[in-house]
Structure formats: C-alpha cells, structure tokens
Coordinates of N, CA, C and O in Angstrom, one line a residue:
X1 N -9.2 36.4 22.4 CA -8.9 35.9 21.1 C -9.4 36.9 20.1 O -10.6 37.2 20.1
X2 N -8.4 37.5 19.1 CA -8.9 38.4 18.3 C -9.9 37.6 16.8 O -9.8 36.4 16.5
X3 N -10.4 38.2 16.3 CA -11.1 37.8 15.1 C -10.0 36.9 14.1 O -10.0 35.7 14.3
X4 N -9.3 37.3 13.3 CA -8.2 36.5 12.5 C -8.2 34.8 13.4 O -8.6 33.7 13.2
X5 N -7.5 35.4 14.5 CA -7.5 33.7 15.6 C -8.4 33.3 15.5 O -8.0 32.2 15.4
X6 N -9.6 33.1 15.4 CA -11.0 32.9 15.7 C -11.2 32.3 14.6 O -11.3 31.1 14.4
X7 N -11.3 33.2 13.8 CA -11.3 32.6 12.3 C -10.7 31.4 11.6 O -11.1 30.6 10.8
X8 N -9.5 31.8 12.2 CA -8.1 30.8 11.4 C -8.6 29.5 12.4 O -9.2 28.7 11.8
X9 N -8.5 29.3 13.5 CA -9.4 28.4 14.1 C -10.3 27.7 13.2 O -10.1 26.9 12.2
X10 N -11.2 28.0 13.6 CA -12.3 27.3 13.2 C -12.1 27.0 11.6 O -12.5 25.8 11.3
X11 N -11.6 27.7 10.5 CA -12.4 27.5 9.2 C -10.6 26.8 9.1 O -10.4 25.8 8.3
X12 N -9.5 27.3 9.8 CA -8.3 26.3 9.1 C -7.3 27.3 8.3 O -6.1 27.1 8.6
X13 N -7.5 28.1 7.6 CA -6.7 28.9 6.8 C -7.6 30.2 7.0 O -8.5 30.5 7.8
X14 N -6.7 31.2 5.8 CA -6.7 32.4 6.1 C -8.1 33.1 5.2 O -8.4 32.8 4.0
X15 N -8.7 33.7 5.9 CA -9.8 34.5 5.4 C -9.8 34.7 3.2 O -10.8 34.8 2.4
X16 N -8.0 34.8 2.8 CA -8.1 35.0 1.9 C -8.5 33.5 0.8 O -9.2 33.3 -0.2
X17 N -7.9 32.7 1.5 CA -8.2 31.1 1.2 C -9.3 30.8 0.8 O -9.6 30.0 -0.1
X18 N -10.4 31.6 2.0 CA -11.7 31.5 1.6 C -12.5 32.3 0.5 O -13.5 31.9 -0.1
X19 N -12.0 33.3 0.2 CA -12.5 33.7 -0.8 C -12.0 33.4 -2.2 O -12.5 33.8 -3.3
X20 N -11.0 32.8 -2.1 CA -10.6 32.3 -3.0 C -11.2 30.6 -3.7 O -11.2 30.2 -4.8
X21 N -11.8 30.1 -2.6 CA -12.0 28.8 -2.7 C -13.9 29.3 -3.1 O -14.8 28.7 -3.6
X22 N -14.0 30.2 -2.8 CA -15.8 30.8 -3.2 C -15.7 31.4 -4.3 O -16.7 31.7 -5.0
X23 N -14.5 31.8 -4.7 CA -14.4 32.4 -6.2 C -14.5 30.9 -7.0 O -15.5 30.8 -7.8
X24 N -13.7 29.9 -6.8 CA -13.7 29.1 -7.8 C -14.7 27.8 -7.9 O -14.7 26.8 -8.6
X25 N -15.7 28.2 -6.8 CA -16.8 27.3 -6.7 C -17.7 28.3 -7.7 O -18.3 27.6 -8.6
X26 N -18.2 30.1 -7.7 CA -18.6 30.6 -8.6 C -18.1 30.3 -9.9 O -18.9 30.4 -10.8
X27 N -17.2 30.1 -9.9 CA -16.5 30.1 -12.0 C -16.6 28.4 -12.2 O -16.3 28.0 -13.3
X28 N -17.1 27.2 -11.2 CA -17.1 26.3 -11.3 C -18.8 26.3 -12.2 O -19.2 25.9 -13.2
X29 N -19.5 27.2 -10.9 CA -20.9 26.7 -11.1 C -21.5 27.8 -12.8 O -22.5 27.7 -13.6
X30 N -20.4 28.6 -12.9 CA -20.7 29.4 -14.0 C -20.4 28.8 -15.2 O -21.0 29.2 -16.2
X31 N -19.5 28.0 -15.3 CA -19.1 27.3 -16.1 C -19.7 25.9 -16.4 O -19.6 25.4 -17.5
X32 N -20.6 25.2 -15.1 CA -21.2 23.9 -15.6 C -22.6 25.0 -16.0 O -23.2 24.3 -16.9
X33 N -23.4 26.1 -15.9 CA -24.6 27.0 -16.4 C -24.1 26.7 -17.7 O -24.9 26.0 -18.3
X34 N -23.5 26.8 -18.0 CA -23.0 27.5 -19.5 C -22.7 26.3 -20.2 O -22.9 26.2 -21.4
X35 N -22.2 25.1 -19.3 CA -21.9 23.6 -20.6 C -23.5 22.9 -20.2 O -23.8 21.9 -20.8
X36 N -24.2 23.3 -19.5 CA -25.5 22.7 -19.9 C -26.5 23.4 -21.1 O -27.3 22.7 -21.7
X37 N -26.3 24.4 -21.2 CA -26.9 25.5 -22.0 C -26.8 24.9 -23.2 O -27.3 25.6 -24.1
X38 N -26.1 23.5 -23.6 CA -25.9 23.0 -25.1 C -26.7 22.1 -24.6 O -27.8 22.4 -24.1
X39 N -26.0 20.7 -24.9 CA -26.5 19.2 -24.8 C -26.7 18.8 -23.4 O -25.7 18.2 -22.9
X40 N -27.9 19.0 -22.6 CA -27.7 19.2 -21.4 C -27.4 17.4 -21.3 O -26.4 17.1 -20.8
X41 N -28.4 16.4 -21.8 CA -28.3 15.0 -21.6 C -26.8 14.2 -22.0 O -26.2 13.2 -21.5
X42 N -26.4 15.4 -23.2 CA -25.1 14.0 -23.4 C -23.7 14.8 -22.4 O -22.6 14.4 -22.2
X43 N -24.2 16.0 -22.1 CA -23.6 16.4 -20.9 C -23.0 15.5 -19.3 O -21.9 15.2 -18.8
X44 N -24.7 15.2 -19.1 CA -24.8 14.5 -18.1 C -24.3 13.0 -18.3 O -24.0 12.2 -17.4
X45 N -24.3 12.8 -19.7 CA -24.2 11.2 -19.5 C -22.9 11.1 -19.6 O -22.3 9.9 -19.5
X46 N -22.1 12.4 -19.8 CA -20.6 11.8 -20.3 C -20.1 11.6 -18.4 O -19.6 10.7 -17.8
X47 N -20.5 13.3 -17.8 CA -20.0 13.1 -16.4 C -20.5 11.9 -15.8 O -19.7 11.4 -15.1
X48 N -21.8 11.2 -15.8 CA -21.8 9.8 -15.2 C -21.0 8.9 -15.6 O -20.4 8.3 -14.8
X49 N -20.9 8.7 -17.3 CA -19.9 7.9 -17.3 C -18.5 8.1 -16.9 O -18.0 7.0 -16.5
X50 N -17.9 9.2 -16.8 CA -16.4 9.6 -16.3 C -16.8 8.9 -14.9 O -16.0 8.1 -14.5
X51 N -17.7 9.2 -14.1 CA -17.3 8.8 -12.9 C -17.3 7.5 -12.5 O -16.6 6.9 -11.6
X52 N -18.5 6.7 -13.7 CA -18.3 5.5 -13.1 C -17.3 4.8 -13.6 O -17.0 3.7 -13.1
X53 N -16.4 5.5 -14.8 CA -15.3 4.5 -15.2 C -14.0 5.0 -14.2 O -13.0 4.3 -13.9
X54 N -14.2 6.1 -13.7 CA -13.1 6.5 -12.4 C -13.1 5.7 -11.0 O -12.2 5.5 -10.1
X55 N -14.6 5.3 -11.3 CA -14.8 4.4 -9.6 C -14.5 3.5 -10.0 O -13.5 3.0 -9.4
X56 N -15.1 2.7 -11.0 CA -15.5 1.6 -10.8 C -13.8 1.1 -11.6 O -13.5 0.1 -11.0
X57 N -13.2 1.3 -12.3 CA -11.9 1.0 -13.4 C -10.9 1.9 -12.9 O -10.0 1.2 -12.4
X58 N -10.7 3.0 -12.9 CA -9.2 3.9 -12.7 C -9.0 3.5 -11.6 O -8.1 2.6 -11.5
X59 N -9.7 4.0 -10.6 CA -9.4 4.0 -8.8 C -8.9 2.6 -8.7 O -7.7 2.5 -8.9
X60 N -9.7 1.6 -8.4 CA -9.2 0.0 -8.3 C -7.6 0.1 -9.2 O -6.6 0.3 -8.5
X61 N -7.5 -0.1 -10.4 CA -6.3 0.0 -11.6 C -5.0 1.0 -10.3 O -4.0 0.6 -9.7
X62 N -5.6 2.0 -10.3 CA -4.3 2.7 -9.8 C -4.0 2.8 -8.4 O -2.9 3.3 -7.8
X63 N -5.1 2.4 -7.8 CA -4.7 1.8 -6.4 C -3.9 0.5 -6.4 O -2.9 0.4 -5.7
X64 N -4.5 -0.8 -7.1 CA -3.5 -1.3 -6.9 C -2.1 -1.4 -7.7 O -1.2 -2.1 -7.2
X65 N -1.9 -0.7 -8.9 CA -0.7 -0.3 -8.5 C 0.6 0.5 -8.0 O 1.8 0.2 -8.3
X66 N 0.2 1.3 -7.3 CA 0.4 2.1 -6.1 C 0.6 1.3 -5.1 O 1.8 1.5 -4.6
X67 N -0.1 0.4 -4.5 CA 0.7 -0.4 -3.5 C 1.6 -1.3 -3.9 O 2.3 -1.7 -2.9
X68 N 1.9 -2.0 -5.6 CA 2.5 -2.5 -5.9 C 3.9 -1.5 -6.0 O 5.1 -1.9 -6.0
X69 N 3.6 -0.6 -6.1 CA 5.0 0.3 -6.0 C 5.5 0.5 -4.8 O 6.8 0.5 -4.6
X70 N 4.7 0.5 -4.1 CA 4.9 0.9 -2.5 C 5.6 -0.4 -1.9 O 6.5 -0.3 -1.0
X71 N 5.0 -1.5 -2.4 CA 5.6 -2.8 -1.8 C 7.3 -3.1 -2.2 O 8.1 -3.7 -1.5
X72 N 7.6 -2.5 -3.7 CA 8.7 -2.8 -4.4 C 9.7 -1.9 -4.2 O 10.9 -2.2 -4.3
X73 N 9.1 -0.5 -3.8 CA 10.6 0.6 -3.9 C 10.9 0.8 -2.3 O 11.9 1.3 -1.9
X74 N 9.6 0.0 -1.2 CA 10.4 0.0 0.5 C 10.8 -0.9 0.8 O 10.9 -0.8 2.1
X75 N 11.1 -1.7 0.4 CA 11.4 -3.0 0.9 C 13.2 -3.1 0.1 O 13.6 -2.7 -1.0
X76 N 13.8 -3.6 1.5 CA 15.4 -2.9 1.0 C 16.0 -4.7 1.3 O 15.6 -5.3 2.4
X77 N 16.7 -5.3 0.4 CA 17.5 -6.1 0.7 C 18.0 -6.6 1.7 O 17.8 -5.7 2.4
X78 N 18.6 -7.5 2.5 CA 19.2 -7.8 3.8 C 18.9 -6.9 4.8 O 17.9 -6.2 5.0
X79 N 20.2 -7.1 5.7 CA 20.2 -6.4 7.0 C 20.0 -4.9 6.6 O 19.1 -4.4 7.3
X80 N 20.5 -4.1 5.7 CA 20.1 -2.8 5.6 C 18.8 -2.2 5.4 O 18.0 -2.9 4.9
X81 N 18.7 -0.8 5.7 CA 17.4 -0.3 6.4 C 16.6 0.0 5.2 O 17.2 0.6 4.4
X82 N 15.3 -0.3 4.8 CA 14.7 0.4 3.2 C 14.9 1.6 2.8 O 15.1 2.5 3.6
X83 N 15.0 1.9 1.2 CA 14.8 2.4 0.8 C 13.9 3.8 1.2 O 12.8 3.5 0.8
X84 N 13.7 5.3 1.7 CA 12.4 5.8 2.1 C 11.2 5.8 1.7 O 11.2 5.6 0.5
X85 N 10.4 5.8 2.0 CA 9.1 5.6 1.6 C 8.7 7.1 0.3 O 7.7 7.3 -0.5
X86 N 9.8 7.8 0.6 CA 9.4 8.7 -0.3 C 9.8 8.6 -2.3 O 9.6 9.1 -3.3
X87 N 10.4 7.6 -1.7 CA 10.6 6.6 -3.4 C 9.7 6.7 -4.3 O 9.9 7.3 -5.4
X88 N 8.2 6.0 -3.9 CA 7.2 5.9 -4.6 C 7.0 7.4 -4.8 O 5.9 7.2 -5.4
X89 N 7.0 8.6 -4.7 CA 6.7 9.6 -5.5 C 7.2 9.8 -6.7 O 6.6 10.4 -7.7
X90 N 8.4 9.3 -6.8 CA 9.6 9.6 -7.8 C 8.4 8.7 -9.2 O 8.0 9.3 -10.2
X91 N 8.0 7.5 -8.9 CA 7.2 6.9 -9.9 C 5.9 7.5 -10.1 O 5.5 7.5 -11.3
X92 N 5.0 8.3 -9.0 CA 3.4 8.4 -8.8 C 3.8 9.8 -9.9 O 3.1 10.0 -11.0
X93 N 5.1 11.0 -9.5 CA 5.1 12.1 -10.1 C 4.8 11.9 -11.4 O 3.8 12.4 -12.0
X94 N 5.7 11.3 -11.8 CA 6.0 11.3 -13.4 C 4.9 10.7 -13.9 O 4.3 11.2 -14.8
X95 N 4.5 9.5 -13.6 CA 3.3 8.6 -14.1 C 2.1 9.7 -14.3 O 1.7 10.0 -15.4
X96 N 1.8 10.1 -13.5 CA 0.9 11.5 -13.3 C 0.4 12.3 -14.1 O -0.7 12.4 -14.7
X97 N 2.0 13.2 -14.2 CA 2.0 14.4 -15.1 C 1.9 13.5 -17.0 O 1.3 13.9 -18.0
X98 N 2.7 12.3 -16.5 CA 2.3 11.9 -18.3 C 0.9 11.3 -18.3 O 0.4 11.3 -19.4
X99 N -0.2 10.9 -17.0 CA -1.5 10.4 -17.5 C -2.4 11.2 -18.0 O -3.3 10.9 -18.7
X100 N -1.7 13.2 -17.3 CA -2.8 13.8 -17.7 C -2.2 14.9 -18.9 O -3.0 15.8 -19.4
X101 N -1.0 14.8 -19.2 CA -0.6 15.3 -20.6 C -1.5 14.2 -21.9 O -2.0 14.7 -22.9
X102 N -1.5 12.7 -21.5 CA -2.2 12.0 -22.3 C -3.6 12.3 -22.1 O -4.3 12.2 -23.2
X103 N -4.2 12.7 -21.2 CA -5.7 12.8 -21.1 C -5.9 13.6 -22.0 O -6.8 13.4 -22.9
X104 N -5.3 14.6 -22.0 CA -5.6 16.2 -22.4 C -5.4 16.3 -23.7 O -6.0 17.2 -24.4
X105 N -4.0 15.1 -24.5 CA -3.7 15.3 -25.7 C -4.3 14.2 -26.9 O -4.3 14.4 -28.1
X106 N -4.6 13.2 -26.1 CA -5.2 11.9 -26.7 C -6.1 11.7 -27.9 O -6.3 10.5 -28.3
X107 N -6.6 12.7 -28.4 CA -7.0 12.5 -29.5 C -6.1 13.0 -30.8 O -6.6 12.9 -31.9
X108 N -4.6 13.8 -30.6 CA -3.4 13.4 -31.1 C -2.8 12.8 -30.9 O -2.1 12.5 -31.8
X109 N -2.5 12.3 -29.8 CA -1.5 11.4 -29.9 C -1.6 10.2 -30.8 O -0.6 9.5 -31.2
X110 N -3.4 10.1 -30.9 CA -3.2 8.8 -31.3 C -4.1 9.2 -32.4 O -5.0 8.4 -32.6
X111 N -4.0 10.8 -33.2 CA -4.2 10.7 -34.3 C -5.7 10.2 -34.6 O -6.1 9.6 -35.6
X112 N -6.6 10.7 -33.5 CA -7.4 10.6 -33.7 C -8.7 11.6 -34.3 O -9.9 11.4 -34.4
X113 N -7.7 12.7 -34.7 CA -8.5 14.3 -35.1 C -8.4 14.2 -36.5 O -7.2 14.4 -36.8
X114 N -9.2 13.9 -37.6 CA -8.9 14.1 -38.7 C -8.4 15.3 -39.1 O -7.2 15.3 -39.6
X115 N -9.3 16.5 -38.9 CA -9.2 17.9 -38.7 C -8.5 19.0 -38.6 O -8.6 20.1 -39.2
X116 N -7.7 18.7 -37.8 CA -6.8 19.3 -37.6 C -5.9 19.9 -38.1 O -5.5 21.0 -37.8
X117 N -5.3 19.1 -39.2 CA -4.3 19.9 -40.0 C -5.0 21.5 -40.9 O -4.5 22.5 -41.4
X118 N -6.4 21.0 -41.0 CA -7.1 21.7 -41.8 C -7.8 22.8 -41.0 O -8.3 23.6 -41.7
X119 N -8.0 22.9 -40.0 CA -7.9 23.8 -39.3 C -6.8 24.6 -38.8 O -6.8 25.8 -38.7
X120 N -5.6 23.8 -38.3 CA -4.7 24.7 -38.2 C -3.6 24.6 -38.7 O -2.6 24.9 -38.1
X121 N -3.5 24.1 -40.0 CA -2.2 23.9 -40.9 C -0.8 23.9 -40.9 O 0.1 24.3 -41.6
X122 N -1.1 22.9 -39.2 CA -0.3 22.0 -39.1 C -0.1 20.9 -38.9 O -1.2 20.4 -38.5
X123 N 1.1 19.9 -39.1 CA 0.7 18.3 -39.1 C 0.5 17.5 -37.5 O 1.0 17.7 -36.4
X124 N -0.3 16.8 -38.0 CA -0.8 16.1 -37.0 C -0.3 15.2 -36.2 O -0.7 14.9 -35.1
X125 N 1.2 14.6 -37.3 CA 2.0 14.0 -36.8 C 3.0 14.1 -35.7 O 3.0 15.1 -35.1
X126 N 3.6 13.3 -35.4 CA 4.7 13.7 -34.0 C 4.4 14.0 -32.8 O 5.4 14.3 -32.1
X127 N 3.1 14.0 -32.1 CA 2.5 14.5 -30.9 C 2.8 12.7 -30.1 O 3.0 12.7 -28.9
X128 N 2.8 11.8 -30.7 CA 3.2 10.1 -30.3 C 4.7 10.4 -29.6 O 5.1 10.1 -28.4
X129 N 5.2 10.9 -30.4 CA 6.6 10.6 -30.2 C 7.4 12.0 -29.4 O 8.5 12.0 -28.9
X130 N 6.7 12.9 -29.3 CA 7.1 14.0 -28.5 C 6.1 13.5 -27.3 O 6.7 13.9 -26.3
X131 N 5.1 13.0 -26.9 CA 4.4 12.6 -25.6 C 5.3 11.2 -24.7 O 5.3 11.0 -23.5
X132 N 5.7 10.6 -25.6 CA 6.9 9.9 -25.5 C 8.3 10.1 -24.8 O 8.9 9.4 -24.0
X133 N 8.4 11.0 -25.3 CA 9.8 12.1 -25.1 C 9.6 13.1 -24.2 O 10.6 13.8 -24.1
X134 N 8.6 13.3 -23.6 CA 8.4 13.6 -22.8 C 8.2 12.9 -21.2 O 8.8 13.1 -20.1
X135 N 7.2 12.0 -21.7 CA 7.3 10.8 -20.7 C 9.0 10.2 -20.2 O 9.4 9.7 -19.1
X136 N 9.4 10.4 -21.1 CA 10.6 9.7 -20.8 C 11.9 10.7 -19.8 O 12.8 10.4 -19.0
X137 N 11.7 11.9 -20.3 CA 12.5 13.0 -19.7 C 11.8 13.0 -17.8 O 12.4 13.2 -16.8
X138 N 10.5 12.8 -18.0 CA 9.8 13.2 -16.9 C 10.7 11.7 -15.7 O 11.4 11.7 -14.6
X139 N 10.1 10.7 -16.5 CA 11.0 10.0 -15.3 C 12.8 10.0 -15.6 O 13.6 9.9 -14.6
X140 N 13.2 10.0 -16.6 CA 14.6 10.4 -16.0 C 14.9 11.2 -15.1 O 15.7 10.9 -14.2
X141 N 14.2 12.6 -15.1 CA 14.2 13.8 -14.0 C 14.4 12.9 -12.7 O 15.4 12.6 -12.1
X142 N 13.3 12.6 -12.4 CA 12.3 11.9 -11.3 C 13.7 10.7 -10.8 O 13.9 10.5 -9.6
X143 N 14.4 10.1 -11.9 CA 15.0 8.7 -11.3 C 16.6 9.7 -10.8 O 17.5 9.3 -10.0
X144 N 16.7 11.0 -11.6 CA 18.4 11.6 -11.0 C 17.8 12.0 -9.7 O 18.5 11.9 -8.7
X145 N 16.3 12.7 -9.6 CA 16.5 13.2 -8.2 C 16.4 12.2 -7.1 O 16.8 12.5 -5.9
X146 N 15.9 11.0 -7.5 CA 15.8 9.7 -6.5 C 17.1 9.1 -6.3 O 17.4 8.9 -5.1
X147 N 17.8 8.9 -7.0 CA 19.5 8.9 -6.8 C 20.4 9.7 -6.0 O 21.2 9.3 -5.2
X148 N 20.0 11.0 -6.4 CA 20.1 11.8 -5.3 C 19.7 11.8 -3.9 O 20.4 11.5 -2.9
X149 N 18.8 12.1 -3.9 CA 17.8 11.5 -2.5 C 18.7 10.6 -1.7 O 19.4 10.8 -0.7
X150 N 18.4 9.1 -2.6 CA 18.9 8.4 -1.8 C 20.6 8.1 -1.5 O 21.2 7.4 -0.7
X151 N 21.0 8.8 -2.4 CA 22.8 8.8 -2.1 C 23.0 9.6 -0.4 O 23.5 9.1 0.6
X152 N 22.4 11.0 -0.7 CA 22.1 11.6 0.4 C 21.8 11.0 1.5 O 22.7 11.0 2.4
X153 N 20.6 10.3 1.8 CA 19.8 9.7 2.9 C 20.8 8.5 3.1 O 21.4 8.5 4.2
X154 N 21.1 7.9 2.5 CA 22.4 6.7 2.7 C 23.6 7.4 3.7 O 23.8 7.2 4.9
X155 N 24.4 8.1 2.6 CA 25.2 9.2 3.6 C 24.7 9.7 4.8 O 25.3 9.4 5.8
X156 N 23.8 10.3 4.9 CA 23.2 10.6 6.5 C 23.2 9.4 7.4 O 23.8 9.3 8.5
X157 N 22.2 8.1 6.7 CA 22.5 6.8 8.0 C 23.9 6.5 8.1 O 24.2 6.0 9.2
X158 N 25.2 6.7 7.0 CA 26.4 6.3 7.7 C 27.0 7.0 8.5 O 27.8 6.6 9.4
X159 N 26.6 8.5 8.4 CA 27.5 9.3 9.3 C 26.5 9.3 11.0 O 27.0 9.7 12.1
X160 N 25.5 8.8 10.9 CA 24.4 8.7 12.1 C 24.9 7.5 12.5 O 24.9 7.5 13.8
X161 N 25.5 6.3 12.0 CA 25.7 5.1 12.4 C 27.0 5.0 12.8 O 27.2 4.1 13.6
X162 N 28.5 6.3 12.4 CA 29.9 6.7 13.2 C 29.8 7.3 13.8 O 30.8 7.6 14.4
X163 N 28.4 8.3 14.4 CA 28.6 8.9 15.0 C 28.1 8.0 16.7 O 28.6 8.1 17.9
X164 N 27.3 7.3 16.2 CA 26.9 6.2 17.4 C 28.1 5.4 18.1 O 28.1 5.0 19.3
X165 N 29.0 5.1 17.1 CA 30.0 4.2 17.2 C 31.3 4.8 18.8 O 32.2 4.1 19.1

C-alpha cells in the first residue's frame, strides 16, 4: 500500500483537503484572537446567545418545518407513485439562500441603520423590496427547475412502465 493510499484511507480525502481544512481552522482561530482583543464579555455573550437561540428556537422552528415539507411535497395522490423526495430541496434551497441574504442584510432591510446614508450617501431605502425580489426570483428558479425535474422523472416512469408492458 503506497503512502497517498494509506493516507486517503484513513484521514478520507486528499492530503490537500487537509491542509486546507488547517488553514481555515488557523484564520478561524486568528480571527476569534483578534474579535476578543475588543469586548471580550459582550463577545462571548453574544456567541452564547446565538447558540442558545439556534438550539433551543431555530433548530426545533426549522426542523419541524422541514418535515412538514417532507410530508407535503412526497406524498403523491392516488395510485401514482410520489413525487421524488428530492422536491423538498427545491423549497430548503431557496428558503436558505433568502434566510441568510436576510441575516447578513437585516439591519436594512428593515431600516434599521440610521447611518448609513451618511456614511455612504446612499439611500437606505429599497433593500425591503429588492430582498423581496430576490426571494421571489430564488424560488421561481427553484419551482421551473422542479417542473422540470418532475416532467422529466414522470416521462422516465412512463417510458419504464411501456417498456414493462
């Protein structure tokens, strides 16, 4: 067994993987050095709070509804076969990318920066309605390629079901 095999073995991926994944544990740990170096306490209190509103409110919140999706987009009418289970992405995608375009923009969207224009002299307004408009493109995307999908996957069980015949 040469070294690479051995390697790839045991650790799973490629030697470069790992240094890659040690790079970004260094610029992790360099970067939490550096945000303690301020307010080390309201630091810490914000990451406890993030976690405990992630455990104890997001997780629960978006687990169950995730299986409420899961229950609604597999489950197929009568005698025909469900819908694939790969449905529920078409919803998890888009929901996603808009929870964390809102995470990241949320103190415009909702207009909560006084500042801003005055710092960068521009208006503050419209970030509601373009996050909006965005949200909404995201799942239109998401609902043509699901139509697709399943026009496709439909067509395949009929021609699987003449070819049985």
């Amino acid at each position: 067994m040469s070294a690479p095999t051995g390697f790839r073995r045991r650790y799973g991926a490629s030697p470069l993987h790992l240094l890659l994944v040690l790079a970004s544990f260094a610029l992790a740990v360099y970067a939490g050095l550096r945000l303690f170096q301020g307010d080390t306490l309201g630091v810490a209190v914000w990451f406890v709070g993030a976690a405990l509103l992630h455990d104890l409110v997001l997780l629960p919140l978006y687990s169950v509804t995730d299986r409420a999706a899961q229950a609604l987009f597999t489950r197929g009418p009568g005698p025909t076969p469900p819908v694939p289970r790969v449905s529920v992405n078409h919803v998890r995608v888009p929901a996603f990318v808009s929870g964390v375009l809102l995470l990241v923009w949320w103190p415009l969207v909702f207009r909560r920066v006084g500042h801003y224009t005055a710092a960068t002299a521009l208006p503050a307004d419209g970030f509601l309605g373009r996050w909006l408009l965005i949200t909404a493109a995201l799942f239109a995307a998401s609902a043509v390629v699901l139509v697709v999908r399943t026009l496709r996957w439909s067509r395949a069980q009929r021609q699987t079901r003449d070819a049985a015949k």
